[in-house]
Short mmCIF file of C-alpha atoms in Angstrom, two decimals:
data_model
loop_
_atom_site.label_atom_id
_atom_site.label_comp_id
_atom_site.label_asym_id
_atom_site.label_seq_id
_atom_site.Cartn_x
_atom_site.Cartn_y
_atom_site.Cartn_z
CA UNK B 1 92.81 123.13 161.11
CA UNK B 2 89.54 122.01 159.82
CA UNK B 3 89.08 124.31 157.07
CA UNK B 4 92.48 124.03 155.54
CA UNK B 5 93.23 121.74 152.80
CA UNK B 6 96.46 120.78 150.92
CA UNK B 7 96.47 120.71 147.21
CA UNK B 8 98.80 117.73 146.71
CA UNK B 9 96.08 115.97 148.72
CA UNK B 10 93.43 117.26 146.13
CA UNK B 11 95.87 116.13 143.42
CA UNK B 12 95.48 112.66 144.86
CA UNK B 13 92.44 112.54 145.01
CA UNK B 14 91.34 113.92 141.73
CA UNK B 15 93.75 111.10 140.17
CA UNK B 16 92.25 108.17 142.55
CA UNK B 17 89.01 109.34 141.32
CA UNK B 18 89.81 109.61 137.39
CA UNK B 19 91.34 105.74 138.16
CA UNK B 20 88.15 104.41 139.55
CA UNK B 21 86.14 106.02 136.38
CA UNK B 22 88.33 104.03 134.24
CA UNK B 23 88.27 100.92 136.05
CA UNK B 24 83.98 101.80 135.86
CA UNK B 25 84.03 102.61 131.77
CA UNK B 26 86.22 99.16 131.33
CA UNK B 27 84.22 96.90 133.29
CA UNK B 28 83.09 93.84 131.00
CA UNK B 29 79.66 95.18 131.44
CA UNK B 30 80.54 98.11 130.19
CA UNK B 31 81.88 96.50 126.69
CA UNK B 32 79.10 94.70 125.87
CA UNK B 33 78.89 95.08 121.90
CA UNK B 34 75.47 97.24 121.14
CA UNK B 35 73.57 97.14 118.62
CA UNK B 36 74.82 99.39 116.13
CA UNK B 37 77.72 96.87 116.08
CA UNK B 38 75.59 94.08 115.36
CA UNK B 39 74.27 95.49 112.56
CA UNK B 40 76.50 98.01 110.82
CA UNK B 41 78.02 95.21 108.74
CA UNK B 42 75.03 94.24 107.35
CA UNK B 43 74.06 98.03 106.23
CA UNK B 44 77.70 99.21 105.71
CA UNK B 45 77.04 98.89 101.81
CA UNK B 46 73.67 101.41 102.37
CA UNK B 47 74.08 105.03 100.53
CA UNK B 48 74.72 107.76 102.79
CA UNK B 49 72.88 110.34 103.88
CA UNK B 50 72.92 113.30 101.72
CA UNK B 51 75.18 116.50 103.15
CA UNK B 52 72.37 119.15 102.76
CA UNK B 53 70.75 117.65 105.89
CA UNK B 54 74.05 117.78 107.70
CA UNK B 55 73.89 121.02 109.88
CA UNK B 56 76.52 123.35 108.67
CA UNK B 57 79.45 124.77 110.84
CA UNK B 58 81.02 127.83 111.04
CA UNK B 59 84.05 126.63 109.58
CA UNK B 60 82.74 125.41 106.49
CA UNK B 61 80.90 128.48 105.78
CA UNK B 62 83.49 130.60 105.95
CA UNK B 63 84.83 128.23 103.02
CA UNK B 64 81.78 128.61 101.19
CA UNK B 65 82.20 132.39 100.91
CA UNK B 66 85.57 131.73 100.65
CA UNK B 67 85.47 129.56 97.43
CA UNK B 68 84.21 131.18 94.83
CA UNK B 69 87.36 133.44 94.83
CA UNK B 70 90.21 130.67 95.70
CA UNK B 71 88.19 128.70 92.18
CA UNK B 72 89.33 132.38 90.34
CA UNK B 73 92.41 131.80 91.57
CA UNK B 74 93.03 128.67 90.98
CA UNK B 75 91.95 129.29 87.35
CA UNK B 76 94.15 131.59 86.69
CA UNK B 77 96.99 129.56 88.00
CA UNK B 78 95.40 127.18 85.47
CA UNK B 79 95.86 129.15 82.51
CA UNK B 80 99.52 129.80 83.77
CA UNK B 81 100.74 126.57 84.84
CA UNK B 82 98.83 124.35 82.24
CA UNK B 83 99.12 120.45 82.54
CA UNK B 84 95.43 119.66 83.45
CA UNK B 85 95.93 115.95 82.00
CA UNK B 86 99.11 115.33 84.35
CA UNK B 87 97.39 116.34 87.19
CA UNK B 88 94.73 114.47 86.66
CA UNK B 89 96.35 111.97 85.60
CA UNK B 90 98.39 112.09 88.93
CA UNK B 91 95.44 112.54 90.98
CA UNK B 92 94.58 108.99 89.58
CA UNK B 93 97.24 107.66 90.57
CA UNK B 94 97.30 108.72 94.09
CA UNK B 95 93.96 107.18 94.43
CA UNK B 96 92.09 111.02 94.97
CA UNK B 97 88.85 112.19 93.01
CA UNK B 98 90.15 114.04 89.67
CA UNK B 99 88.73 117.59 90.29
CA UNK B 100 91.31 119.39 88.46
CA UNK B 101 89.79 122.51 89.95
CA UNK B 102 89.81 121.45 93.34
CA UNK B 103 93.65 120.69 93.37
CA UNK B 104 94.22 124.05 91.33
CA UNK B 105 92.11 125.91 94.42
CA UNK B 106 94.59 123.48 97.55
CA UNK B 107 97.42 124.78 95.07
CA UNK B 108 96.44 128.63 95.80
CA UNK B 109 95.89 127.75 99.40
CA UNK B 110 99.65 126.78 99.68
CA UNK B 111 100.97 129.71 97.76
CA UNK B 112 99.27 131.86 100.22
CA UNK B 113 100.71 129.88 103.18
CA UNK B 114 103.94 130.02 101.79
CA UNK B 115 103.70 133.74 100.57
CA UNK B 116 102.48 134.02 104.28
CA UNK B 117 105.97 132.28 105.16
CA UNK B 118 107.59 134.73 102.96
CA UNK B 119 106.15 137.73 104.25
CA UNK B 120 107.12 136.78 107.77
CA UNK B 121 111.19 136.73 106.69
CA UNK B 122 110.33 139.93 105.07
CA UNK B 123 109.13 141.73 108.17
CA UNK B 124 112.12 140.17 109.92
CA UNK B 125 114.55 141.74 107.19
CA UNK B 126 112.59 145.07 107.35
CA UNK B 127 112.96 145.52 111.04
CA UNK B 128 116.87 144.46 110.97
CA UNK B 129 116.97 147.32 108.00
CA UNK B 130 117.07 145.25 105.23
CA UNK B 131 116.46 146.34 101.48
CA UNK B 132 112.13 146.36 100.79
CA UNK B 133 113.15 144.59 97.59
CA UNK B 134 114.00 141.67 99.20
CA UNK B 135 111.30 141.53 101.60
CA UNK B 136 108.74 141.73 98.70
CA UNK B 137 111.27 138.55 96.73
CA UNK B 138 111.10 136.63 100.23
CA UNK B 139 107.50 136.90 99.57
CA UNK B 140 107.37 135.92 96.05
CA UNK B 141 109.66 133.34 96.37
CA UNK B 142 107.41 131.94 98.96
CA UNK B 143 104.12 131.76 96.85
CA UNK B 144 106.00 129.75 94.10
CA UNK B 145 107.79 127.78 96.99
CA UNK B 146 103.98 126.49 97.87
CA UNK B 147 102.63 126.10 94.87
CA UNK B 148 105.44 123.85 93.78
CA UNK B 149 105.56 121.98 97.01
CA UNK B 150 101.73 121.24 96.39
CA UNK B 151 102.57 119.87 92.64
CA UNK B 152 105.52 117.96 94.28
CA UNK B 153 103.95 116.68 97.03
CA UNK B 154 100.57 114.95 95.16
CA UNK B 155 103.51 113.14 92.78
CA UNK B 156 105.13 111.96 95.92
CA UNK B 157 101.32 110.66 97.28
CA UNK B 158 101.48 108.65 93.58
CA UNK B 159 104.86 107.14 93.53
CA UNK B 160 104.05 106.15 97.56
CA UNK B 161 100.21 104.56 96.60
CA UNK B 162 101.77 102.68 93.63
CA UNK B 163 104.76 101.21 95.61
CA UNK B 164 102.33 100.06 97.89
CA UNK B 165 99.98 98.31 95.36
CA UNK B 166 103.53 97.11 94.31
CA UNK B 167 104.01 95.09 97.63
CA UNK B 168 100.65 94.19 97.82
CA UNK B 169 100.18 93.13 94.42
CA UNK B 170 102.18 89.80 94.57
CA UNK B 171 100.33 88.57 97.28
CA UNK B 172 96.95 89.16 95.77
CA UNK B 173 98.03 87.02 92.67
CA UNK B 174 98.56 84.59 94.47
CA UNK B 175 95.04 84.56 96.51
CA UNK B 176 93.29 85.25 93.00
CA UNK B 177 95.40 81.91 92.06
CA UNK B 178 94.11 79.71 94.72
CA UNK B 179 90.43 81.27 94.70
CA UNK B 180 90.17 80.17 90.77
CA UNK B 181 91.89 77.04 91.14
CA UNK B 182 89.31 75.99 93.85
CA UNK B 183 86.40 76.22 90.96
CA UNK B 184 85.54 80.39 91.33
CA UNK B 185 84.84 82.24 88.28
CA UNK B 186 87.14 85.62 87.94
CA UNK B 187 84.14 87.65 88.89
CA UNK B 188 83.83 85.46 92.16
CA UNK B 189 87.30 85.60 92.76
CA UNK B 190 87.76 89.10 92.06
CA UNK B 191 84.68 89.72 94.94
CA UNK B 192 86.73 87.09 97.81
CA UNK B 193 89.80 88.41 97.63
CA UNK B 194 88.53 92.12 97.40
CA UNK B 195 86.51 91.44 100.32
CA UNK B 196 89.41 89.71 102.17
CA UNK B 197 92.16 91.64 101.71
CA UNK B 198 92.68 95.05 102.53
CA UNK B 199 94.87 97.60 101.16
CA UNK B 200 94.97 99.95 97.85
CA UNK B 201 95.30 97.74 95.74
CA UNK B 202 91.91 95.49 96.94
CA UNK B 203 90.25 98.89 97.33
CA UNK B 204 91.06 99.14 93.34
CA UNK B 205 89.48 95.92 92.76
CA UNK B 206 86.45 96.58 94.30
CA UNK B 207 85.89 99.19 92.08
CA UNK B 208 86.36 97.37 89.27
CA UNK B 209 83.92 95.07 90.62
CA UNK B 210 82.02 98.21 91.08
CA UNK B 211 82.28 99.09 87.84
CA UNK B 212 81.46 95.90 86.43
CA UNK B 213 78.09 95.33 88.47
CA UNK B 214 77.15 98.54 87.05
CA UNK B 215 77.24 97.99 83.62
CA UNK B 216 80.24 97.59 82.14
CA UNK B 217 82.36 94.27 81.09
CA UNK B 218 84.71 92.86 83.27
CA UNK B 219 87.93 93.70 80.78
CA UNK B 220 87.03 97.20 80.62
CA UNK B 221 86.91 97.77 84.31
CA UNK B 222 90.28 96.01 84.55
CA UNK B 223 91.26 98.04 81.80
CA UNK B 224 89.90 100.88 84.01
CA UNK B 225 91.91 99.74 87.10
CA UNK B 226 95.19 99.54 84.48
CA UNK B 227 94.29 103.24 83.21
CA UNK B 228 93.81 104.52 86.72
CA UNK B 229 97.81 102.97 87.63
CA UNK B 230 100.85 104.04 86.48
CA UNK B 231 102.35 100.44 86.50
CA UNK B 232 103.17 98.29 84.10
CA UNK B 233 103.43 95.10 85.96
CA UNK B 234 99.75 96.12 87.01
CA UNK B 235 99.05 96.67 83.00
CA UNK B 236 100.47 93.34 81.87
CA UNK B 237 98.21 91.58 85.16
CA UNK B 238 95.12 92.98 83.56
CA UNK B 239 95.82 92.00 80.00
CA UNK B 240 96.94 88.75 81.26
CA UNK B 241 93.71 88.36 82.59
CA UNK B 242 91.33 89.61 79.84
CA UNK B 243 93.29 87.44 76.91
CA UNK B 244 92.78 84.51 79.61
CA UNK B 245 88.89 85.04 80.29
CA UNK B 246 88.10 85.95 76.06
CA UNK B 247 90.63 83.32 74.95
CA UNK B 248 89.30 80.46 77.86
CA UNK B 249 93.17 79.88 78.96
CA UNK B 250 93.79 78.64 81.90
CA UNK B 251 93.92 81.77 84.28
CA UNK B 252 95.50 80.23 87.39
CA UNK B 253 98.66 79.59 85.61
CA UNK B 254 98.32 82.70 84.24
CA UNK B 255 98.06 84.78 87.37
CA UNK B 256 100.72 82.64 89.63
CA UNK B 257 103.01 83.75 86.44
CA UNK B 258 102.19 87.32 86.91
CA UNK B 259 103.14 87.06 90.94
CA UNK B 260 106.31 85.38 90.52
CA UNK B 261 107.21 88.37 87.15
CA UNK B 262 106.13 90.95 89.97
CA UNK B 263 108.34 89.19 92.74
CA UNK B 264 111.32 88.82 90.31
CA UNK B 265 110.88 92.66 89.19
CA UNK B 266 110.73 93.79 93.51
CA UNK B 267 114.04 92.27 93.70
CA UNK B 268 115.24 93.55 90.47
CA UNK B 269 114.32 97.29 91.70
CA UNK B 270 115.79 96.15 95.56
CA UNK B 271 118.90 95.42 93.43
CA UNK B 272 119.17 98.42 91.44
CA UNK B 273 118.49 100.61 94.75
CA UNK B 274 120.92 98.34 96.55
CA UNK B 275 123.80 99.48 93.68
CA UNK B 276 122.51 103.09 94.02
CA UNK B 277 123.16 103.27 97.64
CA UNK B 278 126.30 101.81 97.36
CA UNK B 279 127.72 104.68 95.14
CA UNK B 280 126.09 107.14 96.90
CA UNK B 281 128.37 105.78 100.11
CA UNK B 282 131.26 106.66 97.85
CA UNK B 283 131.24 109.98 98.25
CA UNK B 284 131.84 110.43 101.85
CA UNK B 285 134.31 107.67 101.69
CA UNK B 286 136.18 109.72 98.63
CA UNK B 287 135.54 113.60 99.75
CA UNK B 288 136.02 113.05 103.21
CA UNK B 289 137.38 109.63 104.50
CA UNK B 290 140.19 109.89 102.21
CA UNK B 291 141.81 113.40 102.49
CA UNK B 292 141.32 113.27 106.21
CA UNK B 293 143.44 109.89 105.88
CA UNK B 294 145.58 111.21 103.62
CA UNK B 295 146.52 114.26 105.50
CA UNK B 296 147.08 112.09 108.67
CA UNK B 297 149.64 109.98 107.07
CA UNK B 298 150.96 113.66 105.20
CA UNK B 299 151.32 115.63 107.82
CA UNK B 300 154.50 114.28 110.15
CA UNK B 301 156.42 114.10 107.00
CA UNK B 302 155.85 117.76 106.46
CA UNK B 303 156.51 118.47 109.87
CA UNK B 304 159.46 116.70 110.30
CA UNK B 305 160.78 118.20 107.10
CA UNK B 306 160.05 121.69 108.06
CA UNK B 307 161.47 120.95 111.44
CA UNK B 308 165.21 119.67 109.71
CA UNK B 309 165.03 122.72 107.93
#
């Protein structure tokens, strides 16, 4: 019939078509570099443009309204919880602005997700004619569940950015090294291998450099950078380098010592984890290897005893 049409034929050739619009977008012609390419490394350095003449969505006013009462909220939780200097301290650390307020509002947006959570297992136990008491402790249970998981889960962001900077910190020593044996100043060398390297730790340094181009001496932005870290290898690197540039010692030999202390302290901690794992293998091996072997060899001597009997 003329009119008819199958749809496994339409199937093929929507899919022949979408194919040929692929092949089209990856053409080499189609690549060529525009350009907004060619010059968005020379401008990537340029302020942005302010938000207020950003157009704003739905979305984000309903979070305006919305955040004048999650900031109540969150300073109430405040006065309850306490410990604004350890979480800002933390936020630090995890390389996020510290708004103390801001993580005290995300904290009351997780208690209601988990009091959310909560309230869902209550319904459940109300409907299966369960007790309303422990529908309304499902819920509170819930709220301190997220608000815990939220203080948990920015220390876990800080231990994870600092074991990074960790790895990447001998590594950078070493290109600092080579950039101020080859004749650079520290400021110079500090601006190469910032600009080279990526990673938390060069995105550290460049605000030191940062800081330093705005005003302040180089020691006290790398006494910034030390403050802002909770390591100490990181701490002894930076006051390695400051006695070096006041006291004029040499600071290649100084920083190639710092990389091989930091390489000698990875494999001390690979060591130590190494000898945790190892006793943490010993209790499978002790509460369940060995009774199930021990009741294996047991057991036909019972059996043949009860069986003489």
């Amino acid at each position: 019939m003329i009119g008819s049409w199958s749809p496994s034929g339409a199937l093929v050739g929507a899919l022949a078509a979408v194919g040929m619009l692929l092949i089209w977008a990856g053409l080499p012609v189609r690549r060529r570099i525009t350009l907004m390419d060619r010059v968005a490394p020379y401008v990537r350095d340029t302020p942005r443009p302010s938000r207020l003449l950003a157009s704003t969505p739905n979305d984000a006013r309903v979070a305006t309204f919305l955040a004048p009462v999650f900031a109540a909220l969150g300073a109430r939780l405040e006065s309850i919880l306490g410990g604004t200097e350890s979480v800002r301290r933390r936020l630090q650390r995890a390389g996020l602005a510290a708004d103390v307020d801001r993580f005290r509002a995300e904290q009351v947006l997780w208690g209601v997700a988990g009091g959310l959570a909560g309230g869902l297992l209550g319904g459940l136990i109300l409907l299966t004619g369960g007790s309303p008491v422990r529908a309304l402790l499902f819920i509170f249970v819930g709220i301190g569940g997220g608000v815990v998981a939220k203080d948990l889960h920015l220390s876990r962001l800080a231990s994870r950015r600092e074991q990074v900077m960790l790895a990447e910190f001998p590594t950078i020593a070493e290109l600092l090294a080579l950039s101020v044996a080859a004749g650079e100043g520290a400021v110079g060398s500090l601006d190469r291998v910032a600009r080279l390297s990526h990673g938390e730790l060069a995105g550290e340094l460049s605000r030191c450099l940062a800081d330093a181009r705005a005003g302040a001496s180089l020691p006290n932005a790398l006494q910034g950078l030390a403050d802002r870290t909770g390591l100490p290898s990181l701490s002894r690197f930076v006051d390695g380098i400051v006695i070096a540039v006041d006291r004029g010692t040499p600071l290649a030999e100084v920083l190639r010592a710092q990389a091989q202390d930091v390489r000698e302290e990875g494999r001390r901690l690979i060591m130590e984890a190494g000898g945790k794992k190892e006793i943490a293998m010993m209790a499978p091996v002790v509460f369940l290897i060995l009774p199930i072997t021990i009741v294996f060899a047991a057991f036909p001597g019972f059996s043949f005893l009860n069986f003489t009997l």
